[in-house]
C-alpha atoms as a printed R data frame, in Angstrom:
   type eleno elety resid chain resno       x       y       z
1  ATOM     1    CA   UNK     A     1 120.542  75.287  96.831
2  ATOM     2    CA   UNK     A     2 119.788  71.666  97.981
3  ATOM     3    CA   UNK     A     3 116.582  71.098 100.295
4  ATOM     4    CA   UNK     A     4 116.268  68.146 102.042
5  ATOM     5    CA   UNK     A     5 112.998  68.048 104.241
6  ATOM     6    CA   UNK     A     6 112.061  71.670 103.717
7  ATOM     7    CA   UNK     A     7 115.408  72.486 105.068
8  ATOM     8    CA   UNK     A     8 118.486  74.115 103.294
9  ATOM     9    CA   UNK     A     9 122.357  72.154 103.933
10 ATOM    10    CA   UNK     A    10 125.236  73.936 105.992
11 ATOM    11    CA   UNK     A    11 126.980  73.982 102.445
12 ATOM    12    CA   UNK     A    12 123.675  75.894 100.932
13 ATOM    13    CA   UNK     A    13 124.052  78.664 103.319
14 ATOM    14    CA   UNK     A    14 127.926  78.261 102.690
15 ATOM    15    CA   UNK     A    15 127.412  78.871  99.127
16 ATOM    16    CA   UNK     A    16 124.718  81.447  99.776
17 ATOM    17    CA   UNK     A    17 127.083  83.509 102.620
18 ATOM    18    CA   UNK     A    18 129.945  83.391  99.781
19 ATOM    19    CA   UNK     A    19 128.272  85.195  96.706
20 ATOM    20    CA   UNK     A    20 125.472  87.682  98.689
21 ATOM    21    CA   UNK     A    21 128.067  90.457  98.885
22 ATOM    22    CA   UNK     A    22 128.852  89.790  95.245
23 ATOM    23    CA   UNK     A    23 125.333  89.989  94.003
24 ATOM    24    CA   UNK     A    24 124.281  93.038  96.190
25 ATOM    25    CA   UNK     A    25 127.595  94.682  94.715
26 ATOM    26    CA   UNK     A    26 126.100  93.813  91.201
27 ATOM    27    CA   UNK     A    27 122.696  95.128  92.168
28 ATOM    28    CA   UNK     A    28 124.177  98.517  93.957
29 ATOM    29    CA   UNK     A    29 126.115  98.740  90.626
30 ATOM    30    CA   UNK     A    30 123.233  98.731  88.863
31 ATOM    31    CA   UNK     A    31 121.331 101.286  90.692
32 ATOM    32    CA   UNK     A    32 124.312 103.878  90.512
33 ATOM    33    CA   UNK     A    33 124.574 103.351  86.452
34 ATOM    34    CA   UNK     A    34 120.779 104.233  86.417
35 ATOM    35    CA   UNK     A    35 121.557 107.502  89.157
36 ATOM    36    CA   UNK     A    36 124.049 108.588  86.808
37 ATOM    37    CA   UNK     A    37 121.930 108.308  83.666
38 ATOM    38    CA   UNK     A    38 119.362 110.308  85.318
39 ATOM    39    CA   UNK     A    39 121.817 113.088  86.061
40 ATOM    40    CA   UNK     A    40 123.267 113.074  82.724
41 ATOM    41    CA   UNK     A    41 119.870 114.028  81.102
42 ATOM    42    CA   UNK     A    42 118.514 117.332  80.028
43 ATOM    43    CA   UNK     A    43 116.202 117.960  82.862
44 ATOM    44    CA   UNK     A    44 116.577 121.107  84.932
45 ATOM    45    CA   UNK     A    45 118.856 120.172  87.747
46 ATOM    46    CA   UNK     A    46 116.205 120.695  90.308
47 ATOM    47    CA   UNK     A    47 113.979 118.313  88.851
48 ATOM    48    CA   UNK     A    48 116.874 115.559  88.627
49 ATOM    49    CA   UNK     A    49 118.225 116.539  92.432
50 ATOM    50    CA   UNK     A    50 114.235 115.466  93.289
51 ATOM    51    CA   UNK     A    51 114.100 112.659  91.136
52 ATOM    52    CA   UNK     A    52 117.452 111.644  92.306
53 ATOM    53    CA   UNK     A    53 116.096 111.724  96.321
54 ATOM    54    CA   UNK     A    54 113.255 110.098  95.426
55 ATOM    55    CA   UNK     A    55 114.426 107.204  93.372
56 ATOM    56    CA   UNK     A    56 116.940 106.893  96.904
57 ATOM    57    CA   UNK     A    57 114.300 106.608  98.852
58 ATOM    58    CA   UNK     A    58 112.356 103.630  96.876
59 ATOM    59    CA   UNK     A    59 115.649 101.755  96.335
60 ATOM    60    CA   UNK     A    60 116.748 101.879  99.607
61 ATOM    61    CA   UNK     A    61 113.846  99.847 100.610
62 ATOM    62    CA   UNK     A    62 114.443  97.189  98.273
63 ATOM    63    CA   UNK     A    63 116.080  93.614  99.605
64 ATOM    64    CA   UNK     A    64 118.961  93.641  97.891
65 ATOM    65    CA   UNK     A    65 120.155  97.606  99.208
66 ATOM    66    CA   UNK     A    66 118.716  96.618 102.640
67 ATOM    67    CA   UNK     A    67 120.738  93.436 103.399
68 ATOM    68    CA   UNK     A    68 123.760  94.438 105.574
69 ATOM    69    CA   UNK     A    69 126.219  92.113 106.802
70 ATOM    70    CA   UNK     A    70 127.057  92.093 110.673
71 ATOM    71    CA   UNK     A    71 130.620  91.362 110.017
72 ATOM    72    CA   UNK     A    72 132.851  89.434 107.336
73 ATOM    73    CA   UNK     A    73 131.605  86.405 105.097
């Protein structure tokens, strides 16, 4: 993104507005690949239905879960 005086352009948050949703779908993507490797493993299921809710919890915290959007792009 272009600054000019400390300041991002229209067209920056253009650009930005256009590929967030793409990039949180990459990132949410991400997170389920590593769920479902967890529940694949050898653990007893208890221990990966507790991982599982934990590991929820943390991510959902994280920026790029967080963001929503208010309406379309």
């Amino acid at each position: 993104m272009m600054k000019t005086n400390n300041r991002y352009t229209e067209q920056d948050w253009k650009l930005f507005k256009s590929r967030i949703a793409g990039w949180q779908e990459a990132y949410m993507d991400k997170l389920n690949k590593g769920y479902i490797e967890l529940l694949s493993g050898e653990d007893l299921a208890s221990d990966k239905f507790w991982e599982l809710e934990k590991k929820i919890r943390e991510d959902k915290k994280k920026p790029g879960v967080v963001l929503r959007c208010a309406g379309p792009l």
